[in-house]
Short mmCIF file of C-alpha atoms and ligand atoms in Angstrom, two decimals:
data_model
loop_
_atom_site.label_atom_id
_atom_site.label_comp_id
_atom_site.label_asym_id
_atom_site.label_seq_id
_atom_site.Cartn_x
_atom_site.Cartn_y
_atom_site.Cartn_z
CA MET A 439 147.13 -81.53 93.18
CA ARG A 440 150.52 -78.77 93.67
CA LYS A 441 153.89 -80.33 93.97
CA ILE A 442 155.31 -78.43 96.87
CA VAL A 443 159.66 -77.74 97.23
CA VAL A 444 161.50 -77.48 100.39
CA GLY A 445 164.60 -76.25 100.46
CA SER A 446 167.08 -77.28 103.43
CA ARG A 447 170.56 -76.94 103.89
CA LYS A 448 172.85 -79.68 103.19
CA SER A 449 174.13 -80.48 107.05
CA ASN A 450 172.40 -83.70 108.66
CA LEU A 451 170.72 -81.77 110.76
CA ALA A 452 168.71 -79.68 108.25
CA LEU A 453 167.88 -82.45 106.43
CA THR A 454 166.29 -84.32 109.52
CA GLN A 455 164.50 -81.48 110.20
CA THR A 456 163.35 -80.95 106.84
CA ASP A 457 162.18 -84.61 106.73
CA TRP A 458 160.51 -84.44 110.11
CA VAL A 459 158.26 -81.68 109.59
CA ILE A 460 157.51 -83.53 105.80
CA ASP A 461 156.59 -86.94 107.61
CA HIS A 462 154.39 -84.94 110.24
CA LEU A 463 152.64 -83.09 107.19
CA ARG A 464 152.09 -86.87 106.13
CA LYS A 465 150.81 -87.82 109.02
CA ALA A 466 148.48 -85.01 109.71
CA GLY A 467 146.58 -86.32 106.38
CA ILE A 468 148.61 -83.90 103.42
CA THR A 469 148.73 -85.94 100.47
CA ASN A 470 150.83 -83.31 98.28
CA GLU A 471 154.08 -84.50 96.64
CA PHE A 472 157.45 -83.05 98.41
CA GLU A 473 160.62 -82.69 97.16
CA VAL A 474 163.93 -81.63 99.01
CA LYS A 475 166.05 -79.11 97.26
CA LYS A 476 169.86 -78.94 98.90
CA ILE A 477 171.34 -75.52 99.43
CA VAL A 478 174.65 -74.72 100.37
CA THR A 479 174.98 -71.11 102.65
CA LYS A 480 177.55 -69.16 103.52
CA GLY A 481 177.22 -70.41 107.07
CA ASP A 482 178.41 -73.91 105.90
CA GLN A 483 181.22 -73.07 103.40
CA ILE A 484 182.62 -70.59 106.58
CA LEU A 485 184.25 -72.96 109.28
CA ASN A 486 187.82 -71.61 110.52
CA VAL A 487 186.28 -68.52 112.15
CA THR A 488 184.10 -67.63 114.47
CA LEU A 489 180.79 -67.53 113.77
CA SER A 490 180.19 -64.24 114.99
CA LYS A 491 182.57 -62.76 113.46
CA VAL A 492 181.50 -63.31 110.41
CA GLY A 493 177.84 -62.22 110.53
CA GLY A 494 176.18 -64.69 112.47
CA LYS A 495 173.08 -66.70 111.79
CA ALA A 496 171.73 -64.59 108.72
CA LEU A 497 174.48 -66.37 107.00
CA PHE A 498 172.33 -69.33 106.98
CA VAL A 499 169.36 -67.78 105.49
CA LYS A 500 170.49 -65.44 102.92
CA GLU A 501 170.65 -67.85 99.96
CA ILE A 502 167.02 -69.99 100.97
CA GLU A 503 165.56 -67.17 101.52
CA LYS A 504 167.02 -65.85 98.19
CA ALA A 505 165.28 -69.33 96.80
CA MET A 506 162.22 -68.54 98.26
CA TYR A 507 161.88 -65.40 96.52
CA ASP A 508 162.55 -66.90 93.20
CA LYS A 509 160.01 -69.31 93.95
CA GLU A 510 162.93 -72.20 93.19
CA ILE A 511 161.28 -73.13 96.71
CA ASP A 512 157.98 -72.78 98.72
CA PHE A 513 159.19 -73.19 102.46
CA ALA A 514 161.80 -73.88 104.56
CA VAL A 515 162.56 -75.70 107.79
CA HIS A 516 165.44 -74.01 110.21
CA SER A 517 166.01 -74.13 113.60
CA MET A 518 164.23 -71.67 115.62
CA LYS A 519 167.43 -69.64 117.24
CA ASP A 520 168.87 -69.10 113.76
CA MET A 521 166.27 -67.14 112.72
CA PRO A 522 166.48 -63.02 112.94
CA SER A 523 164.98 -61.21 115.04
CA GLU A 524 163.57 -59.49 112.31
CA MET A 525 162.09 -60.95 108.93
CA PRO A 526 162.62 -60.07 105.13
CA ASP A 527 159.96 -58.17 103.43
CA GLY A 528 157.70 -60.51 101.95
CA LEU A 529 158.44 -63.25 104.12
CA SER A 530 157.31 -64.93 107.38
CA ILE A 531 157.80 -67.71 109.72
CA THR A 532 154.21 -68.95 109.67
CA THR A 533 154.54 -72.33 111.01
CA ILE A 534 155.90 -73.27 114.83
CA PRO A 535 155.56 -77.04 115.00
CA VAL A 536 155.84 -78.81 118.73
CA ARG A 537 158.83 -77.90 120.69
CA GLU A 538 161.87 -80.56 121.32
CA ASP A 539 164.00 -80.62 124.51
CA HIS A 540 164.97 -76.56 125.08
CA ARG A 541 168.01 -77.44 127.26
CA ASP A 542 171.96 -77.08 126.34
CA ALA A 543 173.61 -80.42 127.12
CA TYR A 544 176.94 -80.68 128.91
CA ILE A 545 178.99 -83.52 127.53
CA ALA A 546 182.48 -84.09 129.52
CA LYS A 547 185.56 -86.67 128.37
CA ASN A 548 185.02 -89.54 131.41
CA ASP A 549 181.54 -87.53 132.17
CA ILE A 550 183.10 -85.64 135.07
CA PRO A 551 180.24 -83.53 136.04
CA LEU A 552 180.65 -79.82 135.96
CA LYS A 553 181.26 -79.22 139.40
CA ASP A 554 184.38 -81.44 139.38
CA LEU A 555 186.13 -80.05 136.65
CA PRO A 556 189.87 -78.83 137.49
CA ALA A 557 190.48 -75.55 137.56
CA GLY A 558 191.70 -74.62 133.94
CA ALA A 559 189.71 -77.78 132.13
CA ILE A 560 189.06 -76.15 128.73
CA VAL A 561 185.10 -76.11 127.89
CA GLY A 562 183.91 -75.56 124.20
CA THR A 563 181.70 -73.74 122.66
CA SER A 564 181.44 -71.23 119.86
CA SER A 565 178.10 -69.67 121.87
CA LEU A 566 178.48 -66.49 124.13
CA ARG A 567 175.72 -67.08 125.67
CA ARG A 568 176.89 -70.58 126.86
CA LYS A 569 180.63 -69.01 127.49
CA SER A 570 178.99 -66.39 130.03
CA GLN A 571 176.82 -68.46 131.62
CA ILE A 572 179.04 -71.33 132.51
CA LEU A 573 182.39 -68.95 133.65
CA ALA A 574 179.58 -67.41 136.07
CA ALA A 575 179.03 -70.96 137.52
CA ARG A 576 182.56 -71.79 137.24
CA PRO A 577 185.40 -68.59 136.65
CA ASP A 578 188.10 -71.11 136.86
CA LEU A 579 187.54 -73.03 133.65
CA GLU A 580 188.80 -71.87 130.56
CA ILE A 581 185.95 -71.45 126.95
CA LYS A 582 187.48 -72.15 124.15
CA TRP A 583 186.02 -71.79 120.70
CA ILE A 584 184.34 -74.62 118.69
CA ARG A 585 183.44 -75.04 115.04
CA GLY A 586 181.71 -77.43 113.00
CA ASN A 587 178.53 -79.40 113.04
CA ILE A 588 177.45 -81.71 116.22
CA GLU A 589 178.98 -84.68 114.62
CA SER A 590 182.17 -82.88 114.62
CA ARG A 591 182.15 -81.37 117.61
CA ILE A 592 181.84 -84.61 119.67
CA ARG A 593 184.67 -85.91 117.65
CA LYS A 594 186.54 -83.30 118.43
CA LEU A 595 185.70 -84.06 122.39
CA ASN A 596 187.50 -86.93 121.86
CA GLU A 597 190.18 -86.10 119.83
CA GLU A 598 191.10 -82.85 120.59
CA ASP A 599 192.30 -81.33 124.35
CA TYR A 600 188.73 -80.04 125.07
CA ASP A 601 187.57 -81.32 128.61
CA ALA A 602 183.92 -81.08 127.21
CA ILE A 603 181.93 -79.53 125.58
CA ILE A 604 178.07 -77.90 125.06
CA LEU A 605 175.70 -78.66 122.81
CA ALA A 606 171.66 -78.46 122.11
CA VAL A 607 169.91 -81.48 123.23
CA SER A 608 167.76 -81.39 120.69
CA GLY A 609 170.27 -81.02 117.77
CA LEU A 610 171.70 -84.09 119.17
CA LYS A 611 168.69 -86.07 119.25
CA ARG A 612 167.77 -85.10 115.76
CA VAL A 613 171.14 -86.24 114.33
CA GLY A 614 170.70 -89.58 116.18
CA LEU A 615 173.43 -89.48 118.42
CA SER A 616 172.66 -91.49 121.90
CA GLU A 617 171.28 -89.12 124.80
CA GLU A 618 173.72 -91.48 126.43
CA LEU A 619 176.34 -89.10 125.66
CA ILE A 620 175.21 -86.71 127.96
CA THR A 621 176.91 -86.10 131.41
CA GLU A 622 174.18 -82.95 132.33
CA TYR A 623 171.49 -81.62 130.72
CA LEU A 624 171.75 -78.34 132.05
CA GLU A 625 168.37 -76.62 133.32
CA PRO A 626 167.37 -72.53 132.51
CA ASP A 627 168.59 -72.15 136.06
CA VAL A 628 172.18 -73.12 135.47
CA CYS A 629 172.06 -72.22 131.98
CA VAL A 630 169.55 -70.22 130.16
CA PRO A 631 169.06 -71.42 126.60
CA ALA A 632 168.72 -69.85 123.42
CA VAL A 633 165.49 -67.94 122.47
CA GLY A 634 163.83 -70.52 120.71
CA GLN A 635 165.94 -73.27 120.79
CA GLY A 636 164.72 -77.02 120.24
CA ALA A 637 162.24 -75.48 118.00
CA LEU A 638 161.62 -75.41 114.49
CA ALA A 639 160.36 -72.38 111.91
CA ILE A 640 158.86 -72.82 109.43
CA GLU A 641 159.41 -69.51 106.44
CA CYS A 642 157.26 -68.49 103.55
CA ARG A 643 156.19 -66.43 101.30
CA GLU A 644 153.63 -64.37 103.18
CA ASP A 645 151.10 -64.27 100.00
CA ASP A 646 150.88 -68.12 99.83
CA GLU A 647 147.93 -68.92 101.43
CA GLU A 648 147.55 -72.21 100.31
CA LEU A 649 150.51 -73.48 101.58
CA HIS A 650 149.84 -71.86 104.77
CA ALA A 651 146.16 -73.37 105.61
CA LEU A 652 148.69 -77.04 104.72
CA LEU A 653 151.44 -76.07 106.88
CA ASN A 654 148.50 -74.66 109.88
CA GLN A 655 148.10 -78.75 110.62
CA ILE A 656 151.45 -78.80 112.34
CA ASN A 657 151.41 -75.63 113.99
CA ASP A 658 151.73 -76.19 117.62
CA ALA A 659 150.04 -73.22 119.76
CA ASN A 660 151.84 -73.66 122.64
CA THR A 661 154.80 -73.79 120.95
CA GLU A 662 153.98 -70.61 119.30
CA LYS A 663 152.82 -68.81 122.27
CA THR A 664 156.49 -69.26 124.39
CA VAL A 665 158.50 -68.73 121.65
CA THR A 666 156.53 -65.40 120.89
CA ALA A 667 157.36 -64.42 124.40
CA GLU A 668 161.22 -65.02 123.80
CA ARG A 669 161.30 -63.79 120.63
CA THR A 670 159.51 -60.73 121.43
CA PHE A 671 162.13 -60.11 124.24
CA LEU A 672 165.10 -60.58 121.82
CA TYR A 673 163.67 -57.93 118.83
CA LEU A 674 163.58 -55.39 121.66
CA LEU A 675 167.22 -56.01 123.00
CA GLU A 676 168.39 -55.96 119.15
CA GLY A 677 169.80 -59.51 120.04
CA SER A 678 170.79 -62.04 117.84
CA CYS A 679 172.61 -65.79 118.49
CA SER A 680 175.61 -63.87 118.15
CA VAL A 681 175.45 -61.89 121.56
CA PRO A 682 175.14 -62.98 125.48
CA ILE A 683 171.56 -63.53 125.12
CA GLY A 684 169.16 -65.91 126.04
CA GLY A 685 165.32 -67.01 126.98
CA TYR A 686 162.92 -69.68 127.81
CA ALA A 687 159.45 -69.60 128.16
CA ARG A 688 157.07 -72.06 129.47
CA LEU A 689 153.82 -72.71 130.18
CA ASP A 690 151.82 -72.44 133.59
CA GLY A 691 147.98 -73.47 133.48
CA GLY A 692 147.08 -70.42 131.21
CA ASP A 693 150.08 -68.13 131.90
CA ILE A 694 153.26 -68.03 129.98
CA ILE A 695 156.56 -67.70 132.36
CA LEU A 696 159.88 -66.31 131.10
CA THR A 697 162.87 -66.51 131.98
CA ALA A 698 165.27 -63.54 130.09
CA PHE A 699 169.07 -63.59 130.38
CA VAL A 700 171.64 -61.10 129.64
CA GLY A 701 175.36 -61.47 130.22
CA THR A 702 178.93 -60.19 129.82
CA PRO A 703 181.16 -62.55 127.40
CA ASP A 704 183.21 -62.99 130.81
CA GLY A 705 180.40 -64.19 132.77
CA LYS A 706 181.21 -61.86 135.41
CA THR A 707 178.09 -60.06 134.98
CA VAL A 708 175.07 -61.72 134.66
CA LEU A 709 171.33 -60.80 134.61
CA LYS A 710 168.44 -62.29 134.80
CA GLU A 711 164.41 -61.43 135.02
CA THR A 712 161.76 -63.97 134.93
CA VAL A 713 158.12 -62.70 133.84
CA ARG A 714 154.80 -64.37 134.00
CA GLY A 715 151.77 -63.22 132.06
CA THR A 716 149.11 -64.37 129.89
CA GLU A 717 149.93 -62.11 126.08
CA PRO A 718 153.43 -63.86 124.25
CA LYS A 719 154.28 -60.48 123.43
CA ALA A 720 153.17 -58.49 126.63
CA VAL A 721 155.64 -61.31 128.71
CA GLY A 722 158.24 -60.63 125.94
CA LYS A 723 157.70 -56.68 126.44
CA GLU A 724 157.95 -56.45 130.13
CA ALA A 725 161.18 -58.98 130.03
CA ALA A 726 163.03 -56.95 128.07
CA GLU A 727 162.32 -53.50 129.93
CA LYS A 728 163.48 -55.19 133.25
CA LEU A 729 166.54 -55.61 131.75
CA ILE A 730 167.32 -52.67 129.77
CA ASN A 731 166.49 -51.11 133.18
CA ARG A 732 169.33 -53.06 134.41
CA GLY A 733 171.86 -52.08 131.95
CA ALA A 734 171.06 -54.75 129.08
CA LYS A 735 171.20 -52.56 125.81
CA GLU A 736 174.96 -51.48 126.69
CA ILE A 737 176.48 -55.23 127.64
CA VAL A 738 174.80 -56.04 124.40
CA GLU A 739 175.97 -52.71 122.77
CA LYS A 740 179.82 -53.39 123.67
CA VAL A 741 179.67 -56.66 122.01
CA LYS A 742 178.58 -55.99 119.07
CA GLU A 743 181.55 -53.34 119.03
CA GLU A 744 184.14 -55.72 120.23
CA LEU A 745 182.55 -58.15 117.10
CA ASP A 746 182.99 -55.57 114.38
CA SER A 747 186.46 -54.78 115.66
N1 PBG B 827 174.09 -72.89 116.79
C1 PBG B 827 174.18 -74.10 115.88
C2 PBG B 827 172.65 -74.91 116.00
N2 PBG B 827 171.51 -74.52 115.69
C3 PBG B 827 170.47 -75.08 115.68
C4 PBG B 827 171.16 -76.48 116.65
C5 PBG B 827 170.08 -77.04 117.74
C6 PBG B 827 169.61 -76.36 118.38
C7 PBG B 827 167.95 -76.12 117.79
O1 PBG B 827 167.40 -76.88 117.59
O2 PBG B 827 167.82 -74.93 118.27
C8 PBG B 827 172.35 -75.94 116.45
C9 PBG B 827 173.35 -76.78 117.84
C10 PBG B 827 173.99 -76.40 118.54
O3 PBG B 827 173.14 -75.12 120.09
O4 PBG B 827 174.56 -77.42 119.73
#
């Protein structure tokens, strides 16, 4: 029986996600041997600059994709929200397992609620999407960039001058940190999450049909539907996680309900649309068109120009 080699970044989050997938494949009855191969990516090496300035999420996936082309690895597990909206030739996201919590977590020193933070309090995040929405709710706060893995952000909250930080609930749970750290769960009506947040993307060679059949055992049709609606919207806006875009879709009976967000980094303009429908791509497209009609493309273009300069 074929041994399957899985590529993973070295971070605790990446290794945990990879182990989660292998564990679920085993539980689904797959008896193949699995080997995990650790790969160091550029994104892991560059820690002292704003992520959006150095090329965004592509930095985390390039080396892994090369290993896949070279057949050094057979598949890789990524955070869905780190996946570019377009995939390189010959590789695709073949499998989407069931989604973890989609929300952002607000974690404050001394558990002070977001509405009670004093003016000028410092909130740490390196995401323009989070910055835009936090400033929209609280224009009197200060946003300060914070980098590093989840564990080191929690440490920086305790040791540096941050009053609060924002992290994905899913990441926190996956690395085994306690949800008791969370002061508030930010529902999508307060902070629309990143497209794909909480979901995993399993990427492999398009022609590896034997592997597709195995991986299909852990595909989750509902997550696939909602993530497809979200990613269609992201693709049509030519967005990535380095610009202030968010999208979250849920199911209501047979309907998909997508809330899509585009804002300016200063939070002064916040555009949101909620679209309901039955076909994921049509829902994503309708949300994109509605936001584009309201000037979303111009916002995205302007942010991209500022990041380039
Ligand atoms: N941007 C980094 C990143 N990429 C994926 C996750 C975990 C969240 C997820 O699984 O979607 C995180 C951490 C965070 O945003 O707090």
